[in-house]
GROMACS .gro file of C-alpha atoms in nm:
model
  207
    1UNK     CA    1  15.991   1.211   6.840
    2UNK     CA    2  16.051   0.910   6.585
    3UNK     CA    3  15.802   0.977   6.290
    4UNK     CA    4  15.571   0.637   6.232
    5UNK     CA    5  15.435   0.610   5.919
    6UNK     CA    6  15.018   0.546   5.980
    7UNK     CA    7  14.918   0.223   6.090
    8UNK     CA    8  15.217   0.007   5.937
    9UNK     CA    9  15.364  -0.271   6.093
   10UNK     CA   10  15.699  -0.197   6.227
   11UNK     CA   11  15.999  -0.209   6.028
   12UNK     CA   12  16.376  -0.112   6.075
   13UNK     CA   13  16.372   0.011   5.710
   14UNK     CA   14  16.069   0.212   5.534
   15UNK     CA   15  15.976   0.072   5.215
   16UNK     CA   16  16.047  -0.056   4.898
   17UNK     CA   17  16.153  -0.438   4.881
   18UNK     CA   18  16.239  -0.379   5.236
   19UNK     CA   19  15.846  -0.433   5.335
   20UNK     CA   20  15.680  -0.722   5.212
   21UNK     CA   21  15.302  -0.747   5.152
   22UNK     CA   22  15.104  -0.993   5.337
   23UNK     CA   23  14.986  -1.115   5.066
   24UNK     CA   24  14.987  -1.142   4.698
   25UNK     CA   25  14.767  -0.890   4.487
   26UNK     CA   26  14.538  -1.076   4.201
   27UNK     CA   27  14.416  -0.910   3.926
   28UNK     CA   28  14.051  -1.026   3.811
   29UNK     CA   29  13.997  -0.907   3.457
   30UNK     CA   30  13.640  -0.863   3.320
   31UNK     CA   31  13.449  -0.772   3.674
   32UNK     CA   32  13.352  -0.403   3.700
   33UNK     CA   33  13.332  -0.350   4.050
   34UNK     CA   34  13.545  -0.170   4.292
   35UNK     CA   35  13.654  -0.395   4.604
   36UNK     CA   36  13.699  -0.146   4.905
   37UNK     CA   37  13.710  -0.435   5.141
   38UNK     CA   38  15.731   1.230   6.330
   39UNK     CA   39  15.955   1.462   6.086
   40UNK     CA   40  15.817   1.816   5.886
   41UNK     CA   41  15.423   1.753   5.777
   42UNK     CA   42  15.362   1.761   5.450
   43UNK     CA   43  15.146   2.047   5.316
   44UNK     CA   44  14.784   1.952   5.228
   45UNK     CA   45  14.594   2.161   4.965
   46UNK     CA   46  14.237   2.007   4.928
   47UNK     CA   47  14.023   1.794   5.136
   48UNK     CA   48  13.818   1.642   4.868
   49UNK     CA   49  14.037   1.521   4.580
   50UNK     CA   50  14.377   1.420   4.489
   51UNK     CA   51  14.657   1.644   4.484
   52UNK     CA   52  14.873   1.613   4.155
   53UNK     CA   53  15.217   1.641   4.280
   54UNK     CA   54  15.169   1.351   4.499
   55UNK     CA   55  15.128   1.130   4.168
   56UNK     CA   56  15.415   1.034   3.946
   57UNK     CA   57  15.414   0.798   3.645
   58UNK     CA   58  15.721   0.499   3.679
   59UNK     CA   59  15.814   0.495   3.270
   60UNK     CA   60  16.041   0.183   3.117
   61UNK     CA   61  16.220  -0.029   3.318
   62UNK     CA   62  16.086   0.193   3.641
   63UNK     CA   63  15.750   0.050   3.564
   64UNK     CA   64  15.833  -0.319   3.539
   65UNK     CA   65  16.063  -0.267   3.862
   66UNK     CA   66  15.716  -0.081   3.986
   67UNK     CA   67  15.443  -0.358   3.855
   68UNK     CA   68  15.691  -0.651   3.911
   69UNK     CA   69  15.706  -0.548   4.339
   70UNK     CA   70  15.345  -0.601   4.378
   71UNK     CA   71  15.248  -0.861   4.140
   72UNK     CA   72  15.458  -1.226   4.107
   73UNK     CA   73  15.222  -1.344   3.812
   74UNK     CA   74  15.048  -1.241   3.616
   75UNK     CA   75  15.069  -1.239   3.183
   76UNK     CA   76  15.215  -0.895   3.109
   77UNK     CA   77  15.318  -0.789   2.756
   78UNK     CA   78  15.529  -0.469   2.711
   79UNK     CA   79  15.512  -0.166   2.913
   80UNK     CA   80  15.360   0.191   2.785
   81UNK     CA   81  15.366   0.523   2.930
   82UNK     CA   82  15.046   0.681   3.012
   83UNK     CA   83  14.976   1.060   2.863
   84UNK     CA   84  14.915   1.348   3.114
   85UNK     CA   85  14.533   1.321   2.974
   86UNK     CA   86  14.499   0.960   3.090
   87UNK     CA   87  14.656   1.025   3.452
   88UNK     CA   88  14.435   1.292   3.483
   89UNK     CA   89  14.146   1.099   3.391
   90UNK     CA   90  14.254   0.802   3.621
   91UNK     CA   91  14.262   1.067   3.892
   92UNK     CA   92  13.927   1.198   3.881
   93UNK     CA   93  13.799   0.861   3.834
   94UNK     CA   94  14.053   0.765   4.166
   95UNK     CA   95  13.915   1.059   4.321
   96UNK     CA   96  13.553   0.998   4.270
   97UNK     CA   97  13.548   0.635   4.433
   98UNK     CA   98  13.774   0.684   4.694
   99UNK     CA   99  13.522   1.018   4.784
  100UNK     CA  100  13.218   0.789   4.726
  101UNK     CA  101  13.397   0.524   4.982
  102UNK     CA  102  13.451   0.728   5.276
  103UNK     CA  103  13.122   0.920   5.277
  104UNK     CA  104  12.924   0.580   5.277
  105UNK     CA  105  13.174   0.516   5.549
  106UNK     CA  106  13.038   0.770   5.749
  107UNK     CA  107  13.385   0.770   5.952
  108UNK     CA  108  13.329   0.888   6.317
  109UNK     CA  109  13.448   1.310   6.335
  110UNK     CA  110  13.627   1.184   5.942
  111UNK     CA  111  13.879   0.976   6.100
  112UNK     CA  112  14.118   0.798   5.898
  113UNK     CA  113  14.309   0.892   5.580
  114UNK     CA  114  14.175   1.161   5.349
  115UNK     CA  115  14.176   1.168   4.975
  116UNK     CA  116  14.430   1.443   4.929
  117UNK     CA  117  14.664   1.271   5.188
  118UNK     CA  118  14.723   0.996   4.890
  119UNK     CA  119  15.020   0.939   4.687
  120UNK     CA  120  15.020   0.761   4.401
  121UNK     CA  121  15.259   0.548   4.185
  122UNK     CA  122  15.106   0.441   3.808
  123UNK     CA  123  15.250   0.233   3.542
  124UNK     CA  124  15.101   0.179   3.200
  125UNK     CA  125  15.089  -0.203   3.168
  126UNK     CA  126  14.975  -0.458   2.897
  127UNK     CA  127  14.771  -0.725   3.104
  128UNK     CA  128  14.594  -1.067   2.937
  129UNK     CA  129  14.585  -0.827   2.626
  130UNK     CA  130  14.424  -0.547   2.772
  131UNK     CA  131  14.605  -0.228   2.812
  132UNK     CA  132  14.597  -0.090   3.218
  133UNK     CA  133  14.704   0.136   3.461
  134UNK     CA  134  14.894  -0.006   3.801
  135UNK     CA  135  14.797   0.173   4.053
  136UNK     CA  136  15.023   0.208   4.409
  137UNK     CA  137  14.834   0.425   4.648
  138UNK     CA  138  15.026   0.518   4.978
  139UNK     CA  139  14.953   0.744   5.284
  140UNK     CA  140  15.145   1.073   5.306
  141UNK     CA  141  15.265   0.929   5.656
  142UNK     CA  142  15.499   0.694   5.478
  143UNK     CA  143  15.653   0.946   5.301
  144UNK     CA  144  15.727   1.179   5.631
  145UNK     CA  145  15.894   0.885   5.797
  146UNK     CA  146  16.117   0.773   5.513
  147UNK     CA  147  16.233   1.161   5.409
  148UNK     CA  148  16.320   1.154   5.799
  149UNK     CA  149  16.471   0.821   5.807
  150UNK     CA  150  16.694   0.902   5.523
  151UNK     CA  151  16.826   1.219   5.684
  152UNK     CA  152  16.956   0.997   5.959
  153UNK     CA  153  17.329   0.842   5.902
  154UNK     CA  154  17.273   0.534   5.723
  155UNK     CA  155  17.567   0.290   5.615
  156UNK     CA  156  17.557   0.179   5.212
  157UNK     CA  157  17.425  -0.168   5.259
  158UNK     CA  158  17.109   0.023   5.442
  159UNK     CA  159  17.055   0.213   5.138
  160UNK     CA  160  17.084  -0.071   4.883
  161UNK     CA  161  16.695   0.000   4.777
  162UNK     CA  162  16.772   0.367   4.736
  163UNK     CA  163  17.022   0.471   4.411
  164UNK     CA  164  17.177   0.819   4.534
  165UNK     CA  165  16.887   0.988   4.302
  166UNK     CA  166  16.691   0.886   4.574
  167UNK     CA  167  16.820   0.969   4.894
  168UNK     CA  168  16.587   1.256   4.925
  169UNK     CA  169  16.227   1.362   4.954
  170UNK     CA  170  16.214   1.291   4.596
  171UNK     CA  171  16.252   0.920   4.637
  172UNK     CA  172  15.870   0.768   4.571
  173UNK     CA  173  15.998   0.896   4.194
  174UNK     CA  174  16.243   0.598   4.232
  175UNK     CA  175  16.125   0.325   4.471
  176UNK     CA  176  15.861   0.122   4.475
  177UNK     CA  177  15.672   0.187   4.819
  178UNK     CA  178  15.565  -0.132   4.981
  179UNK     CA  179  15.447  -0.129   5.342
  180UNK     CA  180  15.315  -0.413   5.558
  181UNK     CA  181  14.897  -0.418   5.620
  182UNK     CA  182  14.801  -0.071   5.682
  183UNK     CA  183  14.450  -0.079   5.574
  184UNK     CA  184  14.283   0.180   5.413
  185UNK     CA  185  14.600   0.415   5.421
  186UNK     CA  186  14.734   0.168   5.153
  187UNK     CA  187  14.619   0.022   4.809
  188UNK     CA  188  14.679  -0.065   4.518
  189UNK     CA  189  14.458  -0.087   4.177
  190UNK     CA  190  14.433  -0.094   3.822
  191UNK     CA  191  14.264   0.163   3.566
  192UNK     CA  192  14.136   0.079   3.214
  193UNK     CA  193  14.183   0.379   3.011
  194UNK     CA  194  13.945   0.242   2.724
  195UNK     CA  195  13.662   0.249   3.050
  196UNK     CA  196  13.765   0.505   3.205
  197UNK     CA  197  13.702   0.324   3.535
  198UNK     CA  198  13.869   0.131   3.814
  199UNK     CA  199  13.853  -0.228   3.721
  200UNK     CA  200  14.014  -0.405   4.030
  201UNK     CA  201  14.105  -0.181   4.334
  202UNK     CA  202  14.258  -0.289   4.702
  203UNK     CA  203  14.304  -0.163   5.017
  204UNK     CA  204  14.530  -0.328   5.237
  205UNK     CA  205  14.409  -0.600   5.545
  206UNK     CA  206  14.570  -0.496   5.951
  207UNK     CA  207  14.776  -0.713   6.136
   0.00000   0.00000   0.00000
């Protein structure tokens, strides 16, 4: 059976500039609130909190490529790379208000994404002088589909988005994943370090 990724609108092509947001993400600096408005499975290893080897950190011109997908404007000055002590800071932060989200929920039998099912995609920015953490949160769904779709016999021009490095299960390391709606199995946010909190955070609308 064809693997769909969760609750995305239906593409010929997985991700990356292939899929194009609805809409545009804003950033609004200086509130402190959090706005919550088939292939192999991958393995799962908690229920309650993110699992580290679904995040990676987009360093250079990986995390302009990265930033530059989701946001069109926006006064950025030059790019840094997060240390392993920030991410995991950001993550138990992440973790904490995503947990706190879907127990106020109170999901009927906990449908819907889980925490752990997350991947993640940061990039240390420089935004209207203060220094940030993008944030691309994806379901584990997309990645199933894509690591199948890529398996499939593609010609070159299909796998413009994808540089050879990335023609494998590896390639959220490379591509920025964009998908269409989705709601709540899709976000995106940004982290102050300085904080330590989530300063603007996203989940995508549905069709």
């Amino acid at each position: 059976a064809k693997l769909r990724p969760q609750h995305a609108r239906r593409s010929t092509q997985p991700l990356g500039v292939m899929l194009q947001p609805r809409a545009r993400i804003w950033l609004i600096l200086g509130i402190a609130t959090v706005a919550f408005a088939n292939g192999d499975p991958l393995p799962d290893v908690q229920t309650n909190s993110l699992d580290q080897e679904r995040g990676f950190v987009f360093a250079g011109a990986s995390a302009q490529l990265l930033v530059g997908s989701f946001v069109q404007d926006g006064d950025f000055g030059n790019y840094w790379d997060p240390t392993s002590d920030e991410i995991a800071e950001l993550e138990k932060v992440l973790t904490n208000d995503l947990g706190t989200h879907f127990t106020r929920k109170q999901r009927p039998n906990n449908d819907g994404p889980q925490v752990h099912e997350y991947f993640r995609q940061y990039a240390g920015v420089h935004l209207n002088g203060r220094r940030l953490v993008f944030i691309n949160g994806f379901h584990k769904s997309i990645v199933e589909y894509t690591v199948q779709w890529l398996s499939w016999p593609h010609t070159e021009s299909e796998l413009t988005s994808f540089p050879k490095e990335a023609r494998n299960k590896k390639f959220w390391h490379f591509v920025p994943v964009r998908v269409d709606d989705g709601g709540e199995y899709y976000f995106q946010a940004y982290y102050d370090p300085l904080s330590k909190r989530l300063i603007w955070f996203r989940f995508h609308g549905y069709a």
